[in-house]
Short mmCIF file of N, CA and C in Angstrom, two decimals:
data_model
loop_
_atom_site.label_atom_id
_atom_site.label_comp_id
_atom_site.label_asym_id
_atom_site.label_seq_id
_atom_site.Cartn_x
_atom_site.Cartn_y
_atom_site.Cartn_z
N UNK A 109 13.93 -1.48 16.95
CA UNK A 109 12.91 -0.50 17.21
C UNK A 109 13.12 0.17 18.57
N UNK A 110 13.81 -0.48 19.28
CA UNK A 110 13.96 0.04 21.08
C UNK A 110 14.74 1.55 20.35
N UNK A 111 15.69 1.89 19.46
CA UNK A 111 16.27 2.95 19.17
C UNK A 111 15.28 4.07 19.00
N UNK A 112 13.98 4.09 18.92
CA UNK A 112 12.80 4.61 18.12
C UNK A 112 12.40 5.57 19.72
N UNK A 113 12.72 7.09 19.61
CA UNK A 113 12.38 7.40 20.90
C UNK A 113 11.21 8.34 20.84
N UNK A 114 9.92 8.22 21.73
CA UNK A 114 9.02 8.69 21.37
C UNK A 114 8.19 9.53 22.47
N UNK A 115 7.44 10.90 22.62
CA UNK A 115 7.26 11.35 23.39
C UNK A 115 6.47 10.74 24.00
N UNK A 116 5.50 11.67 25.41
CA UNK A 116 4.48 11.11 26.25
C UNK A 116 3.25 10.84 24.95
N UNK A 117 3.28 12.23 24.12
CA UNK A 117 2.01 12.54 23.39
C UNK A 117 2.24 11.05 21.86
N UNK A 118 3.46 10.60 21.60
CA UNK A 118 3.44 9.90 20.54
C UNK A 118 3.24 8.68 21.06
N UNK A 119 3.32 8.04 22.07
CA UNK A 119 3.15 7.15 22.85
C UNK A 119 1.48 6.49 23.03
N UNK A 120 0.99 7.65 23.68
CA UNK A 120 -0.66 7.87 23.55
C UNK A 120 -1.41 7.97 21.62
N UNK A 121 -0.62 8.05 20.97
CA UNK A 121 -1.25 8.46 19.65
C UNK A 121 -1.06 7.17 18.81
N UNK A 122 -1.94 6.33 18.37
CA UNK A 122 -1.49 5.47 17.60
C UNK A 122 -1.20 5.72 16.23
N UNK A 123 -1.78 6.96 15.79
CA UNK A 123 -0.97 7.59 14.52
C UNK A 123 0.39 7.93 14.54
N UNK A 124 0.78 8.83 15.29
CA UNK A 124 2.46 9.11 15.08
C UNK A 124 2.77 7.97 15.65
N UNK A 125 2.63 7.15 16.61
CA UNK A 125 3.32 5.80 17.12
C UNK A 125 3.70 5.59 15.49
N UNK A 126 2.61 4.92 14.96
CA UNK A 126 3.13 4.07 13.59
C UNK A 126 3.58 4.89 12.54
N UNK A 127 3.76 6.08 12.60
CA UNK A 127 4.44 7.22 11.53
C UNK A 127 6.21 7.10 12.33
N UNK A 128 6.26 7.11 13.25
CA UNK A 128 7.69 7.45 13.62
C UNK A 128 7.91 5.96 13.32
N UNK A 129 7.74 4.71 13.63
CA UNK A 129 8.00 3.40 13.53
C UNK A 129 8.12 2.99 11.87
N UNK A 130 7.20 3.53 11.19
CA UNK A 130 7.50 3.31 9.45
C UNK A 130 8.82 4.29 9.43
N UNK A 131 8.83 5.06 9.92
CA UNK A 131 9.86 6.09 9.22
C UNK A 131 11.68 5.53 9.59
N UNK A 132 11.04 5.44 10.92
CA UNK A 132 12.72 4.42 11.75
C UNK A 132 12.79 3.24 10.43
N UNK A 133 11.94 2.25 10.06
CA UNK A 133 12.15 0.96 9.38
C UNK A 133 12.44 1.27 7.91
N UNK A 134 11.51 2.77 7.78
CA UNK A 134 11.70 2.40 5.93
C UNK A 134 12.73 3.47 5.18
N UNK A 135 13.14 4.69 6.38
CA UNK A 135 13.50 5.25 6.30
C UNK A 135 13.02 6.65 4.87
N UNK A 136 13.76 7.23 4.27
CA UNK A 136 13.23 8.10 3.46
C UNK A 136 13.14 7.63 2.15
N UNK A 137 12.57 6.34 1.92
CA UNK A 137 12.39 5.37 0.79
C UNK A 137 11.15 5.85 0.59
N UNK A 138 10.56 6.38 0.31
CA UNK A 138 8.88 6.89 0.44
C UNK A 138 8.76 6.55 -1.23
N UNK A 139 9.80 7.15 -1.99
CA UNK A 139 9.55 7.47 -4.01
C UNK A 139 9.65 6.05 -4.10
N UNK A 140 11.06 4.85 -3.53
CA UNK A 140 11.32 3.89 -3.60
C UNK A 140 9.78 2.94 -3.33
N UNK A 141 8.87 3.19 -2.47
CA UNK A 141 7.94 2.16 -1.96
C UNK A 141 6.55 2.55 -2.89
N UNK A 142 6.75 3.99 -3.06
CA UNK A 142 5.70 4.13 -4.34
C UNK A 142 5.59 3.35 -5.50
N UNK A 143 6.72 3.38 -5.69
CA UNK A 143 7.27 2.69 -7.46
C UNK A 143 7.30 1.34 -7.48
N UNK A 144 7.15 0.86 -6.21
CA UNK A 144 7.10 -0.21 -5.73
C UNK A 144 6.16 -1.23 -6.01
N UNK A 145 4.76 0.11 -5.29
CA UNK A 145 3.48 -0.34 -5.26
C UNK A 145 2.86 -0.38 -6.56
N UNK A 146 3.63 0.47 -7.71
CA UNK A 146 2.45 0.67 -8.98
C UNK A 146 3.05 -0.53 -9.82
N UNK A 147 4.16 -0.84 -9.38
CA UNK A 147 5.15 -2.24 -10.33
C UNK A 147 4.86 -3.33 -9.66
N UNK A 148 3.92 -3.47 -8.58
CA UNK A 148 3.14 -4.59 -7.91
C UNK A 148 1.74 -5.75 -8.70
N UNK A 149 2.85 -6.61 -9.13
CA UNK A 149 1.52 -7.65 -9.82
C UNK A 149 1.43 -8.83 -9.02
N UNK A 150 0.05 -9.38 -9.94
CA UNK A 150 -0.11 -10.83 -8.86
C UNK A 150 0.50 -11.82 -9.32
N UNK A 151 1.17 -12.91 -8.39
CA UNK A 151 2.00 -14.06 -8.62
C UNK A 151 1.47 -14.86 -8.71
N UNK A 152 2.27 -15.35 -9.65
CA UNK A 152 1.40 -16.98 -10.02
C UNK A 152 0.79 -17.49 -8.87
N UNK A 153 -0.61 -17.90 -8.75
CA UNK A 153 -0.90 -18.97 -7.47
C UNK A 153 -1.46 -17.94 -6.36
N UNK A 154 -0.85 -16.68 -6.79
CA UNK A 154 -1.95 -15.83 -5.70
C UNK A 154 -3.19 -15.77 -5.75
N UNK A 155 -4.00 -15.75 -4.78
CA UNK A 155 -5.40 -15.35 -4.88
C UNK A 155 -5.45 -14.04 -4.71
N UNK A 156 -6.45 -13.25 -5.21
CA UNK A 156 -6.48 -11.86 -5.68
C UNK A 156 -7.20 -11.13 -4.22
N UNK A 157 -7.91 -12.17 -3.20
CA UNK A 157 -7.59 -11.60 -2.07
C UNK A 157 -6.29 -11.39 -1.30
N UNK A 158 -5.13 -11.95 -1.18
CA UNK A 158 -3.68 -12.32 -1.27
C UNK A 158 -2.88 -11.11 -1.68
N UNK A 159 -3.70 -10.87 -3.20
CA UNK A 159 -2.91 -9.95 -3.74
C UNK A 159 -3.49 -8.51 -3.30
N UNK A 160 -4.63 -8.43 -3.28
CA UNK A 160 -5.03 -6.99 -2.62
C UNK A 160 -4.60 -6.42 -1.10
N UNK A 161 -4.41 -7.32 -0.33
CA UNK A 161 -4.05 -7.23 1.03
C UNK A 161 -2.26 -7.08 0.65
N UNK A 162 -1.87 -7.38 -0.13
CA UNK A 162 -0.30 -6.73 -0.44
C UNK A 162 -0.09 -5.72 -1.27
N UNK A 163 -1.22 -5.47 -1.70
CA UNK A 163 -0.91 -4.33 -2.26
C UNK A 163 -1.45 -3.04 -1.21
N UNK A 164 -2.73 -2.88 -0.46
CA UNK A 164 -2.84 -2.66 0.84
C UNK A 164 -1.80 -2.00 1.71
N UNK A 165 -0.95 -2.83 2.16
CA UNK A 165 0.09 -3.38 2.92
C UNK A 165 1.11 -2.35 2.22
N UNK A 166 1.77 -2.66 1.41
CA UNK A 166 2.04 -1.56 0.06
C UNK A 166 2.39 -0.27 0.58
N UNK A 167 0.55 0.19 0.17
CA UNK A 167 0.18 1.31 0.50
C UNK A 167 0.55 1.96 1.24
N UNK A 168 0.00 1.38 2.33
CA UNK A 168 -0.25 2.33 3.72
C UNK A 168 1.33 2.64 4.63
N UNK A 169 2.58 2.04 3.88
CA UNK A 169 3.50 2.17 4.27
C UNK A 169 3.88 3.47 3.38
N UNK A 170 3.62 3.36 2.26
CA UNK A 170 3.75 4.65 1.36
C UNK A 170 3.50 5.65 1.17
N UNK A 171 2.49 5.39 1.58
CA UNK A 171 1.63 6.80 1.83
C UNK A 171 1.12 7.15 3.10
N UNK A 172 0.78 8.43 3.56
CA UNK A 172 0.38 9.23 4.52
C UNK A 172 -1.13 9.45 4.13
N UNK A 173 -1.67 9.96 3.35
CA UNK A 173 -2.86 10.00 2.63
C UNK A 173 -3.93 8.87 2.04
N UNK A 174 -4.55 8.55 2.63
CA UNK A 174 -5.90 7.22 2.49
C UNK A 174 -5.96 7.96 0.82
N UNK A 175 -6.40 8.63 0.45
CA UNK A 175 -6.53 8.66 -0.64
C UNK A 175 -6.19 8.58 -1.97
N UNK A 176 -4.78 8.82 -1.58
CA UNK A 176 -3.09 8.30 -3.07
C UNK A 176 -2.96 6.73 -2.55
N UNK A 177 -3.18 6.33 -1.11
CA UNK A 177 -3.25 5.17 -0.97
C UNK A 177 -4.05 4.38 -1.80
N UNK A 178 -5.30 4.38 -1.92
CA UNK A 178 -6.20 4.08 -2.97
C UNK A 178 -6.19 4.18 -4.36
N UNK A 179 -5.90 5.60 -4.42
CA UNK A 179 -5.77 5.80 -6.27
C UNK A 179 -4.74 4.44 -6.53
N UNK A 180 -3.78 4.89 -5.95
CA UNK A 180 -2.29 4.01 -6.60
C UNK A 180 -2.57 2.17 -6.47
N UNK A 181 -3.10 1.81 -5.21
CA UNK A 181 -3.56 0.33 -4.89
C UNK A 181 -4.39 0.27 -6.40
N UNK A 182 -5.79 0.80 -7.00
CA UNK A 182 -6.37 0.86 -7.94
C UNK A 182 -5.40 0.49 -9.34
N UNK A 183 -4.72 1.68 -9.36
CA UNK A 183 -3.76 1.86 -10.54
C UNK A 183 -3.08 0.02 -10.56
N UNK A 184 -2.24 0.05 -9.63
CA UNK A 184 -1.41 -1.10 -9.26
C UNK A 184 -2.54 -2.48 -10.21
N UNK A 185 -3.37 -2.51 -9.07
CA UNK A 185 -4.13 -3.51 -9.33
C UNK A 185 -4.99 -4.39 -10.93
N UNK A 186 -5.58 -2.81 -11.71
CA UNK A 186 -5.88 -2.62 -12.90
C UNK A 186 -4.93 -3.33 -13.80
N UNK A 187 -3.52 -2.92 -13.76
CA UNK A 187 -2.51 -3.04 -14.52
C UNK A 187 -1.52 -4.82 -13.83
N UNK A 188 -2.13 -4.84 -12.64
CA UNK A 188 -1.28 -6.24 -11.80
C UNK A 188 -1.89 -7.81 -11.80
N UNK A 189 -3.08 -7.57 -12.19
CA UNK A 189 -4.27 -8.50 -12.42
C UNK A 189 -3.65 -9.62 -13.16
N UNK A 190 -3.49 -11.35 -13.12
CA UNK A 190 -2.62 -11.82 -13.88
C UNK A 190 -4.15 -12.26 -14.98
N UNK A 191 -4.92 -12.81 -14.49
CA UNK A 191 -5.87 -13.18 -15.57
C UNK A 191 -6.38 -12.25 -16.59
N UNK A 192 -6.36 -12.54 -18.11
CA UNK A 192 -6.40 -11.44 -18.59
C UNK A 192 -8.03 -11.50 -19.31
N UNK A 193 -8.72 -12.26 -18.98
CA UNK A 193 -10.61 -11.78 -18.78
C UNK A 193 -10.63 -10.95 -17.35
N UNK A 194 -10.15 -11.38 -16.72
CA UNK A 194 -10.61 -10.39 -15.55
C UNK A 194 -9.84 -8.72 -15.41
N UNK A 195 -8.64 -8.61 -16.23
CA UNK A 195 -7.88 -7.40 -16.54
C UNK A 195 -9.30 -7.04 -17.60
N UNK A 196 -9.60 -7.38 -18.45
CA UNK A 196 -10.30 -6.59 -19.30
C UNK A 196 -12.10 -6.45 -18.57
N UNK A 197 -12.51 -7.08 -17.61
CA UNK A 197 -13.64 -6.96 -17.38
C UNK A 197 -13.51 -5.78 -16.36
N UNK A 198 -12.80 -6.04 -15.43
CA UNK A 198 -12.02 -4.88 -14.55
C UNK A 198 -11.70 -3.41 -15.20
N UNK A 199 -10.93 -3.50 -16.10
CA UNK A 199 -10.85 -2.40 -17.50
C UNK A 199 -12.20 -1.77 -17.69
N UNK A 200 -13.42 -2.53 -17.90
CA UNK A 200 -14.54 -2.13 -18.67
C UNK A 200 -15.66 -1.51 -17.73
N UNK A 201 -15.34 -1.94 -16.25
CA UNK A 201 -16.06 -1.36 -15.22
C UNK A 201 -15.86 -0.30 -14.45
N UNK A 202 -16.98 0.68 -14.27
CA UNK A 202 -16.70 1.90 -13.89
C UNK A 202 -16.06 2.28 -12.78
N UNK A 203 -15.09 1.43 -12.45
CA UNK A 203 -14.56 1.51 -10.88
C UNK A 203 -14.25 3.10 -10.44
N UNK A 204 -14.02 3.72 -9.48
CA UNK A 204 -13.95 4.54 -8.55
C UNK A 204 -12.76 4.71 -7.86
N UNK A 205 -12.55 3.84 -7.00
CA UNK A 205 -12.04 3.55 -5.90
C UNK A 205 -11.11 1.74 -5.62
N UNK A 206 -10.47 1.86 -5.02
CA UNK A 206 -10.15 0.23 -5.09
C UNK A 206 -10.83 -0.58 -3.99
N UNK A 207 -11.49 0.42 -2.86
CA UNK A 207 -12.57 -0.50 -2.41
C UNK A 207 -13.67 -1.12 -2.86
#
C-alpha cells in the first residue's frame, strides 16, 4: 500500500482515502467482485450474522453506490440462505431492503 500515492485533499478525505486503497488492492475487478457477491452463499456452520457481514464486506468493495450495494447483498442473500424454511419464509416476506 506505501505504493498508493495520495494528495493533501485524499489524505484528509476518508472517502477517496478508501476509494484509491480498494482500487490499488482490487484493481479493475469491479464485474469480477460483483459476480462474486450474487454467487455468495452461507457455509455450512455459518451463522447468518457471519454470513451477512460477508456479504456486507462483499459489497462495499464492489460497489461505489450504498444502494446496488444493498439491492445485490439482498439478491445474494435471498438466493444464499442455506436453511430452506428460512429461504422460503424470507421468500414470502415483503422485504425492501437488506437492512
Amino acid at each position: 500500500m506505501k505504493s498508493v500515492d495520495l494528495t493533501r485533499a485524499e489524505k484528509g478525505n476518508a472517502k477517496y482515502f478508501c476509494e484509491k486503497y480498494k482500487h490499488a488492492f482490487y484493481g479493475d475487478e469491479k464485474l469480477l467482485l460483483k459476480n462474486e457477491l450474487l454467487s455468495c452463499n452461507q457455509r455450512t456452520g455459518e451463522s447468518i450474522d457471519d454470513y451477512v457481514y460477508r456479504l456486507r464486506k462483499k459489497a462495499n468493495v464492489a460497489y461505489k453506490n450504498p444502494d446496488y450495494a444493498d439491492e445485490s447483498c439482498l439478491l445474494a442473500f435471498l438466493r444464499g440462505v442455506k436453511d430452506p424454511d428460512m429461504r422460503i419464509k424470507l421468500a414470502e416476506a415483503p422485504l425492501k431492503t437488506f437492512n
